[in-house]
Short mmCIF file of C-alpha atoms in Angstrom, two decimals:
data_model
loop_
_atom_site.label_atom_id
_atom_site.label_comp_id
_atom_site.label_asym_id
_atom_site.label_seq_id
_atom_site.Cartn_x
_atom_site.Cartn_y
_atom_site.Cartn_z
CA MET A 30 18.68 -7.52 25.98
CA ASN A 31 20.61 -6.55 22.80
CA HIS A 32 19.22 -8.00 19.66
CA GLN A 33 20.96 -7.47 16.32
CA ALA A 34 18.89 -7.71 13.11
CA THR A 35 20.23 -10.45 10.75
CA SER A 36 18.78 -9.01 7.60
CA GLY A 37 21.17 -8.49 4.75
CA MET A 38 20.02 -4.98 4.19
CA HIS A 39 21.24 -2.05 6.35
CA TRP A 40 20.76 1.71 6.19
CA LEU A 41 21.25 4.45 8.65
CA THR A 42 18.48 6.68 9.90
CA SER A 43 20.56 9.50 11.52
CA SER A 44 23.07 11.88 9.93
CA PHE A 45 24.99 12.46 13.16
CA GLY A 46 25.57 16.09 12.20
CA ASP A 47 26.69 15.31 8.72
CA SER A 48 24.88 15.69 5.47
CA ALA A 49 21.54 13.97 5.48
CA GLU A 50 22.04 12.61 1.96
CA ALA A 51 21.54 8.80 1.47
CA SER A 52 24.67 6.95 0.37
CA PRO A 53 24.56 5.05 -2.95
CA ARG A 54 24.63 1.87 -0.99
CA GLU A 55 21.65 2.77 1.02
CA ILE A 56 19.75 3.86 -2.09
CA SER A 57 20.57 0.63 -3.80
CA GLU A 58 19.40 -1.42 -0.70
CA LEU A 59 16.27 0.59 -0.47
CA GLY A 60 15.53 -0.03 -4.21
CA GLU A 61 15.98 -3.81 -3.67
CA HIS A 62 13.67 -3.64 -0.65
CA LEU A 63 11.06 -1.82 -2.53
CA ALA A 64 11.21 -4.15 -5.53
CA GLY A 65 10.73 -7.02 -3.13
CA CYS A 66 7.70 -5.25 -1.61
CA ARG A 67 6.21 -4.65 -5.02
CA HIS A 68 6.39 -8.26 -6.12
CA THR A 69 4.86 -9.74 -2.92
CA GLY A 70 2.03 -7.21 -2.62
CA ARG A 71 1.00 -6.60 -6.19
CA ARG A 72 -2.41 -8.30 -5.80
CA LEU A 73 -3.21 -6.54 -2.60
CA PHE A 74 -2.15 -3.28 -4.08
CA THR A 75 -4.44 -3.90 -7.02
CA LEU A 76 -7.35 -4.71 -4.83
CA ARG A 77 -6.72 -1.63 -2.67
CA HIS A 78 -6.41 0.63 -5.57
CA GLY A 79 -9.61 -0.63 -7.08
CA ALA A 80 -11.43 -0.28 -3.85
CA GLY A 81 -10.10 3.33 -3.51
CA VAL A 82 -11.22 4.16 -6.99
CA LEU A 83 -14.66 2.68 -6.41
CA GLY A 84 -14.98 4.45 -3.10
CA GLY A 85 -13.97 7.80 -4.65
CA PHE A 86 -16.58 7.20 -7.54
CA MET A 87 -19.29 6.41 -5.04
CA LEU A 88 -18.46 9.36 -2.70
CA ALA A 89 -18.72 11.79 -5.59
CA ARG A 90 -22.14 10.31 -6.47
CA ILE A 91 -23.43 9.53 -2.96
CA VAL A 92 -27.10 9.92 -3.61
CA THR A 93 -27.06 7.89 -6.91
CA SER A 94 -24.84 5.30 -5.25
CA ALA A 95 -27.29 4.91 -2.39
CA LEU A 96 -30.25 4.61 -4.69
CA VAL A 97 -28.38 1.93 -6.77
CA LEU A 98 -27.49 0.03 -3.69
CA VAL A 99 -31.14 0.17 -2.30
CA LEU A 100 -32.47 -1.05 -5.76
CA LEU A 101 -29.90 -3.91 -5.92
CA LEU A 102 -30.80 -4.99 -2.42
CA ALA A 103 -34.54 -4.85 -3.23
CA ALA A 104 -33.95 -7.00 -6.35
CA LEU A 105 -31.97 -9.48 -4.34
CA LEU A 106 -34.60 -9.71 -1.65
CA SER A 107 -37.31 -10.14 -4.18
CA VAL A 108 -35.51 -13.07 -5.88
CA LEU A 109 -35.01 -14.83 -2.63
#
């Protein structure tokens, strides 16, 4: 079963013994693709970045973070 992609963008992934440099057309198409990805996933990227920063902060301060988490849970349970 041969299936051809109908996407407008196309770049090669093999050099076939030639120079492995990307052509200007391929670089242009890759830039367009990355620009489209940035616009569609900006909110998700921001959320992931924030979670990564928060995770790194908590990992560096694991004992303090655990203590704060326990205190927050205790306060929440005492209110309920």
